[in-house]
PDB file of C-alpha atoms in Angstrom:
ATOM      1  CA  MET A   1     -48.092 -90.681  90.889  1.00  0.00           C
ATOM      2  CA  ALA A   2     -46.820 -93.741  89.019  1.00  0.00           C
ATOM      3  CA  GLU A   3     -43.229 -93.820  87.862  1.00  0.00           C
ATOM      4  CA  THR A   4     -42.424 -92.936  84.291  1.00  0.00           C
ATOM      5  CA  VAL A   5     -39.571 -94.991  82.866  1.00  0.00           C
ATOM      6  CA  VAL A   6     -37.600 -93.885  79.825  1.00  0.00           C
ATOM      7  CA  TYR A   7     -35.130 -96.198  78.136  1.00  0.00           C
ATOM      8  CA  LEU A   8     -32.664 -94.209  76.055  1.00  0.00           C
ATOM      9  CA  LEU A   9     -31.303 -96.302  73.211  1.00  0.00           C
ATOM     10  CA  ARG A  10     -28.288 -95.369  71.128  1.00  0.00           C
ATOM     11  CA  GLN A  11     -28.784 -96.557  67.571  1.00  0.00           C
ATOM     12  CA  ALA A  12     -27.138 -99.747  66.340  1.00  0.00           C
ATOM     13  CA  GLU A  13     -23.895 -99.832  64.352  1.00  0.00           C
ATOM     14  CA  THR A  14     -23.812 -97.460  61.416  1.00  0.00           C
ATOM     15  CA  LEU A  15     -21.392 -97.009  58.554  1.00  0.00           C
ATOM     16  CA  PRO A  16     -21.056 -93.380  57.429  1.00  0.00           C
ATOM     17  CA  GLU A  17     -21.571 -93.155  53.684  1.00  0.00           C
ATOM     18  CA  THR A  18     -19.742 -90.635  51.534  1.00  0.00           C
ATOM     19  CA  GLY A  19     -22.192 -88.783  49.322  1.00  0.00           C
ATOM     20  CA  LEU A  20     -25.126 -89.207  51.702  1.00  0.00           C
ATOM     21  CA  GLU A  21     -26.297 -86.656  54.238  1.00  0.00           C
ATOM     22  CA  ASN A  22     -25.801 -87.732  57.854  1.00  0.00           C
ATOM     23  CA  GLU A  23     -29.584 -88.084  58.239  1.00  0.00           C
ATOM     24  CA  ALA A  24     -29.699 -90.736  55.490  1.00  0.00           C
ATOM     25  CA  TRP A  25     -26.999 -93.074  56.827  1.00  0.00           C
ATOM     26  CA  ASP A  26     -28.471 -96.488  57.557  1.00  0.00           C
ATOM     27  CA  LEU A  27     -27.358 -99.397  59.691  1.00  0.00           C
ATOM     28  CA  SER A  28     -24.500-101.654  58.687  1.00  0.00           C
ATOM     29  CA  ASP A  29     -25.175-105.381  58.246  1.00  0.00           C
ATOM     30  CA  GLU A  30     -24.015-105.857  61.845  1.00  0.00           C
ATOM     31  CA  GLY A  31     -26.307-103.009  62.926  1.00  0.00           C
ATOM     32  CA  ARG A  32     -29.317-104.735  61.363  1.00  0.00           C
ATOM     33  CA  LEU A  33     -28.488-107.896  63.338  1.00  0.00           C
ATOM     34  CA  GLN A  34     -28.119-105.795  66.501  1.00  0.00           C
ATOM     35  CA  ALA A  35     -31.535-104.198  65.898  1.00  0.00           C
ATOM     36  CA  ARG A  36     -33.183-107.619  65.610  1.00  0.00           C
ATOM     37  CA  ASP A  37     -31.402-108.759  68.779  1.00  0.00           C
ATOM     38  CA  LEU A  38     -32.612-105.623  70.597  1.00  0.00           C
ATOM     39  CA  ALA A  39     -36.201-106.571  69.783  1.00  0.00           C
ATOM     40  CA  PHE A  40     -35.788-109.700  71.891  1.00  0.00           C
ATOM     41  CA  LYS A  41     -33.766-108.079  74.685  1.00  0.00           C
ATOM     42  CA  LEU A  42     -36.189-105.159  75.126  1.00  0.00           C
ATOM     43  CA  ASN A  43     -39.386-107.156  74.614  1.00  0.00           C
ATOM     44  CA  ASP A  44     -40.150-107.724  78.308  1.00  0.00           C
ATOM     45  CA  LEU A  45     -39.572-104.166  79.593  1.00  0.00           C
ATOM     46  CA  GLY A  46     -43.233-103.165  79.350  1.00  0.00           C
ATOM     47  CA  ILE A  47     -42.618-100.537  76.666  1.00  0.00           C
ATOM     48  CA  THR A  48     -45.871 -98.762  75.775  1.00  0.00           C
ATOM     49  CA  VAL A  49     -44.612 -96.054  73.423  1.00  0.00           C
ATOM     50  CA  ILE A  50     -41.619 -95.688  71.087  1.00  0.00           C
ATOM     51  CA  TYR A  51     -40.015 -92.428  69.991  1.00  0.00           C
ATOM     52  CA  SER A  52     -37.127 -92.023  67.593  1.00  0.00           C
ATOM     53  CA  SER A  53     -34.855 -89.511  66.023  1.00  0.00           C
ATOM     54  CA  PRO A  54     -35.973 -88.941  62.428  1.00  0.00           C
ATOM     55  CA  PHE A  55     -32.548 -90.103  61.181  1.00  0.00           C
ATOM     56  CA  LYS A  56     -32.740 -93.311  59.140  1.00  0.00           C
ATOM     57  CA  ARG A  57     -30.330 -95.317  61.329  1.00  0.00           C
ATOM     58  CA  ALA A  58     -32.380 -94.620  64.472  1.00  0.00           C
ATOM     59  CA  ILE A  59     -35.655 -95.586  62.800  1.00  0.00           C
ATOM     60  CA  SER A  60     -34.032 -98.774  61.463  1.00  0.00           C
ATOM     61  CA  THR A  61     -32.826 -99.591  64.983  1.00  0.00           C
ATOM     62  CA  VAL A  62     -36.300 -99.460  66.585  1.00  0.00           C
ATOM     63  CA  LYS A  63     -38.289-100.876  63.687  1.00  0.00           C
ATOM     64  CA  PRO A  64     -37.904-104.546  64.808  1.00  0.00           C
ATOM     65  CA  ILE A  65     -38.970-103.845  68.431  1.00  0.00           C
ATOM     66  CA  ALA A  66     -41.862-101.667  67.204  1.00  0.00           C
ATOM     67  CA  GLU A  67     -43.046-104.495  64.951  1.00  0.00           C
ATOM     68  CA  LYS A  68     -42.656-107.062  67.749  1.00  0.00           C
ATOM     69  CA  LEU A  69     -44.685-104.902  70.167  1.00  0.00           C
ATOM     70  CA  ASP A  70     -47.102-103.712  67.465  1.00  0.00           C
ATOM     71  CA  LEU A  71     -46.385-100.065  68.300  1.00  0.00           C
ATOM     72  CA  PRO A  72     -45.903 -97.110  65.961  1.00  0.00           C
ATOM     73  CA  VAL A  73     -42.573 -95.272  65.901  1.00  0.00           C
ATOM     74  CA  LEU A  74     -43.206 -91.622  66.759  1.00  0.00           C
ATOM     75  CA  LEU A  75     -40.587 -89.261  65.328  1.00  0.00           C
ATOM     76  CA  ASP A  76     -39.322 -86.279  67.302  1.00  0.00           C
ATOM     77  CA  GLU A  77     -36.746 -83.784  65.992  1.00  0.00           C
ATOM     78  CA  GLY A  78     -35.546 -83.224  69.552  1.00  0.00           C
ATOM     79  CA  PHE A  79     -33.932 -86.671  69.531  1.00  0.00           C
ATOM     80  CA  ARG A  80     -31.943 -86.156  66.306  1.00  0.00           C
ATOM     81  CA  GLU A  81     -28.169 -86.353  66.150  1.00  0.00           C
ATOM     82  CA  LEU A  82     -25.994 -83.355  66.868  1.00  0.00           C
ATOM     83  CA  VAL A  83     -24.507 -82.586  63.457  1.00  0.00           C
ATOM     84  CA  ALA A  84     -21.314 -80.761  64.374  1.00  0.00           C
ATOM     85  CA  THR A  85     -20.134 -80.563  60.771  1.00  0.00           C
ATOM     86  CA  ARG A  86     -21.281 -81.557  57.300  1.00  0.00           C
ATOM     87  CA  ASP A  87     -17.778 -82.792  56.452  1.00  0.00           C
ATOM     88  CA  LEU A  88     -16.922 -86.489  56.676  1.00  0.00           C
ATOM     89  CA  LEU A  89     -14.093 -86.314  59.204  1.00  0.00           C
ATOM     90  CA  SER A  90     -11.244 -88.734  59.736  1.00  0.00           C
ATOM     91  CA  PRO A  91     -11.329 -90.522  63.107  1.00  0.00           C
ATOM     92  CA  VAL A  92      -8.601 -88.189  64.426  1.00  0.00           C
ATOM     93  CA  GLU A  93     -10.425 -85.050  63.243  1.00  0.00           C
ATOM     94  CA  PHE A  94     -13.690 -86.321  64.744  1.00  0.00           C
ATOM     95  CA  GLN A  95     -11.971 -87.034  68.067  1.00  0.00           C
ATOM     96  CA  GLU A  96     -10.424 -83.539  68.139  1.00  0.00           C
ATOM     97  CA  LEU A  97     -13.774 -81.871  67.384  1.00  0.00           C
ATOM     98  CA  THR A  98     -15.741 -83.882  69.936  1.00  0.00           C
ATOM     99  CA  ARG A  99     -13.079 -83.332  72.608  1.00  0.00           C
ATOM    100  CA  LYS A 100     -13.419 -79.551  72.074  1.00  0.00           C
ATOM    101  CA  MET A 101     -17.208 -79.839  72.292  1.00  0.00           C
ATOM    102  CA  TRP A 102     -17.050 -81.777  75.582  1.00  0.00           C
ATOM    103  CA  ASP A 103     -14.434 -79.409  77.039  1.00  0.00           C
ATOM    104  CA  ASP A 104     -16.659 -76.406  76.232  1.00  0.00           C
ATOM    105  CA  LEU A 105     -20.345 -77.291  75.877  1.00  0.00           C
ATOM    106  CA  THR A 106     -20.980 -73.985  74.055  1.00  0.00           C
ATOM    107  CA  TYR A 107     -18.298 -74.663  71.392  1.00  0.00           C
ATOM    108  CA  SER A 108     -19.420 -75.050  67.787  1.00  0.00           C
ATOM    109  CA  GLU A 109     -17.756 -74.782  64.396  1.00  0.00           C
ATOM    110  CA  ASN A 110     -19.160 -72.671  61.577  1.00  0.00           C
ATOM    111  CA  GLY A 111     -22.461 -72.047  63.353  1.00  0.00           C
ATOM    112  CA  ALA A 112     -23.230 -75.740  63.882  1.00  0.00           C
ATOM    113  CA  GLU A 113     -25.118 -76.841  66.978  1.00  0.00           C
ATOM    114  CA  SER A 114     -23.206 -76.884  70.269  1.00  0.00           C
ATOM    115  CA  MET A 115     -23.443 -79.630  72.876  1.00  0.00           C
ATOM    116  CA  ARG A 116     -25.369 -77.222  75.151  1.00  0.00           C
ATOM    117  CA  GLU A 117     -27.930 -76.505  72.397  1.00  0.00           C
ATOM    118  CA  CYS A 118     -28.271 -80.252  71.799  1.00  0.00           C
ATOM    119  CA  GLN A 119     -28.785 -80.782  75.534  1.00  0.00           C
ATOM    120  CA  LEU A 120     -31.525 -78.148  75.702  1.00  0.00           C
ATOM    121  CA  ARG A 121     -33.511 -79.434  72.704  1.00  0.00           C
ATOM    122  CA  PHE A 122     -33.208 -83.048  73.864  1.00  0.00           C
ATOM    123  CA  MET A 123     -34.353 -82.231  77.401  1.00  0.00           C
ATOM    124  CA  GLN A 124     -37.271 -80.195  76.044  1.00  0.00           C
ATOM    125  CA  SER A 125     -38.489 -83.194  74.015  1.00  0.00           C
ATOM    126  CA  LEU A 126     -37.785 -85.631  76.841  1.00  0.00           C
ATOM    127  CA  ASN A 127     -39.744 -83.559  79.376  1.00  0.00           C
ATOM    128  CA  LYS A 128     -42.624 -83.164  76.911  1.00  0.00           C
ATOM    129  CA  ILE A 129     -43.003 -86.902  76.250  1.00  0.00           C
ATOM    130  CA  ALA A 130     -42.541 -87.781  79.944  1.00  0.00           C
ATOM    131  CA  LYS A 131     -45.525 -85.525  80.746  1.00  0.00           C
ATOM    132  CA  GLU A 132     -47.611 -86.833  77.830  1.00  0.00           C
ATOM    133  CA  HIS A 133     -46.930 -90.452  78.815  1.00  0.00           C
ATOM    134  CA  ALA A 134     -46.758 -90.138  82.615  1.00  0.00           C
ATOM    135  CA  GLY A 135     -46.716 -93.536  84.299  1.00  0.00           C
ATOM    136  CA  GLU A 136     -45.744 -95.341  81.089  1.00  0.00           C
ATOM    137  CA  THR A 137     -42.564 -97.009  79.879  1.00  0.00           C
ATOM    138  CA  ILE A 138     -41.067 -95.151  76.935  1.00  0.00           C
ATOM    139  CA  LEU A 139     -38.310 -96.168  74.523  1.00  0.00           C
ATOM    140  CA  VAL A 140     -36.399 -93.322  72.850  1.00  0.00           C
ATOM    141  CA  CYS A 141     -33.918 -94.112  70.086  1.00  0.00           C
ATOM    142  CA  THR A 142     -31.283 -91.447  69.630  1.00  0.00           C
ATOM    143  CA  HIS A 143     -27.582 -91.040  68.877  1.00  0.00           C
ATOM    144  CA  GLY A 144     -24.287 -90.815  70.737  1.00  0.00           C
ATOM    145  CA  ALA A 145     -23.962 -87.053  71.197  1.00  0.00           C
ATOM    146  CA  PRO A 146     -27.522 -86.363  72.387  1.00  0.00           C
ATOM    147  CA  LEU A 147     -27.419 -89.422  74.645  1.00  0.00           C
ATOM    148  CA  GLY A 148     -24.181 -88.196  76.202  1.00  0.00           C
ATOM    149  CA  ALA A 149     -25.613 -84.692  76.520  1.00  0.00           C
ATOM    150  CA  VAL A 150     -28.633 -85.895  78.522  1.00  0.00           C
ATOM    151  CA  LEU A 151     -26.501 -88.188  80.695  1.00  0.00           C
ATOM    152  CA  LYS A 152     -24.408 -85.125  81.552  1.00  0.00           C
ATOM    153  CA  VAL A 153     -27.598 -83.392  82.736  1.00  0.00           C
ATOM    154  CA  MET A 154     -28.257 -86.384  85.028  1.00  0.00           C
ATOM    155  CA  ASP A 155     -24.625 -86.635  86.213  1.00  0.00           C
ATOM    156  CA  LYS A 156     -22.447 -83.506  86.054  1.00  0.00           C
ATOM    157  CA  GLY A 157     -19.342 -85.727  86.247  1.00  0.00           C
ATOM    158  CA  PHE A 158     -20.230 -87.412  82.949  1.00  0.00           C
ATOM    159  CA  GLY A 159     -17.787 -86.199  80.297  1.00  0.00           C
ATOM    160  CA  TYR A 160     -15.842 -87.033  77.172  1.00  0.00           C
ATOM    161  CA  ASP A 161     -14.179 -90.169  78.569  1.00  0.00           C
ATOM    162  CA  GLU A 162     -17.516 -91.633  79.699  1.00  0.00           C
ATOM    163  CA  TRP A 163     -19.135 -90.641  76.400  1.00  0.00           C
ATOM    164  CA  THR A 164     -16.520 -92.587  74.408  1.00  0.00           C
ATOM    165  CA  LYS A 165     -17.605 -95.742  76.272  1.00  0.00           C
ATOM    166  CA  ILE A 166     -21.200 -95.589  74.997  1.00  0.00           C
ATOM    167  CA  LYS A 167     -21.572 -98.527  72.607  1.00  0.00           C
ATOM    168  CA  MET A 168     -23.637 -98.974  69.461  1.00  0.00           C
ATOM    169  CA  PRO A 169     -26.259 -99.990  70.507  1.00  0.00           C
ATOM    170  CA  ASP A 170     -26.501 -99.149  74.198  1.00  0.00           C
ATOM    171  CA  VAL A 171     -29.431 -98.609  76.567  1.00  0.00           C
ATOM    172  CA  TYR A 172     -29.738 -96.325  79.610  1.00  0.00           C
ATOM    173  CA  LYS A 173     -32.667 -96.129  82.011  1.00  0.00           C
ATOM    174  CA  LEU A 174     -34.146 -92.909  83.390  1.00  0.00           C
ATOM    175  CA  VAL A 175     -36.897 -92.864  86.009  1.00  0.00           C
ATOM    176  CA  SER A 176     -39.182 -89.943  86.895  1.00  0.00           C
ATOM    177  CA  ASN A 177     -41.674 -89.624  89.734  1.00  0.00           C
ATOM    178  CA  GLY A 178     -43.307 -86.591  88.121  1.00  0.00           C
ATOM    179  CA  THR A 179     -41.226 -83.973  89.904  1.00  0.00           C
ATOM    180  CA  GLU A 180     -37.683 -85.160  89.319  1.00  0.00           C
ATOM    181  CA  GLY A 181     -35.886 -87.581  87.056  1.00  0.00           C
ATOM    182  CA  LYS A 182     -32.820 -89.663  87.731  1.00  0.00           C
ATOM    183  CA  TRP A 183     -30.501 -91.983  85.867  1.00  0.00           C
ATOM    184  CA  ASP A 184     -30.790 -95.571  87.120  1.00  0.00           C
ATOM    185  CA  LYS A 185     -27.102 -96.486  86.970  1.00  0.00           C
ATOM    186  CA  GLY A 186     -27.912 -99.966  88.278  1.00  0.00           C
ATOM    187  CA  TYR A 187     -29.674-100.864  85.022  1.00  0.00           C
ATOM    188  CA  LYS A 188     -27.509-102.921  82.658  1.00  0.00           C
ATOM    189  CA  TYR A 189     -28.587-103.638  79.116  1.00  0.00           C
TER     190      TYR A 189
END
């Protein structure tokens, strides 16, 4: 069976906007430049299908590469951001909350999604598209928390400190032979 390659892309730089729901936040000016740059950097990877979180900033990140490759952007709820709270937190409050969530993957506040729940939904969508597009090269645009959650599945040692090093944007490569998947840590974006 041919290898299936999945490139996991964290969305480009975003500026949270007071008064807008998390789902509606778009890219910053720098993020728009990053998205255009990504279109050139990812152009030669042989991408045959593009999936994205339905959040605006993720769609805006993959739009330039989708246009360059003349591919549609397929939306999948499984790749959406983990919304741990509806409050706009200060950087210190956000750090405290995310640290708790990484220390205990089942932790959530006020019934919000936990890291474990995020991991399960992401892996369900990832496994589904890997089967549907076996042997192809897939680009998935997602967000920091779900990306970290799936990397933890691939490497149990991946934790909070490694998660804080994921940049906006950043790209990770997963490879599946049909029976098992692995993180290609040798790939550098």
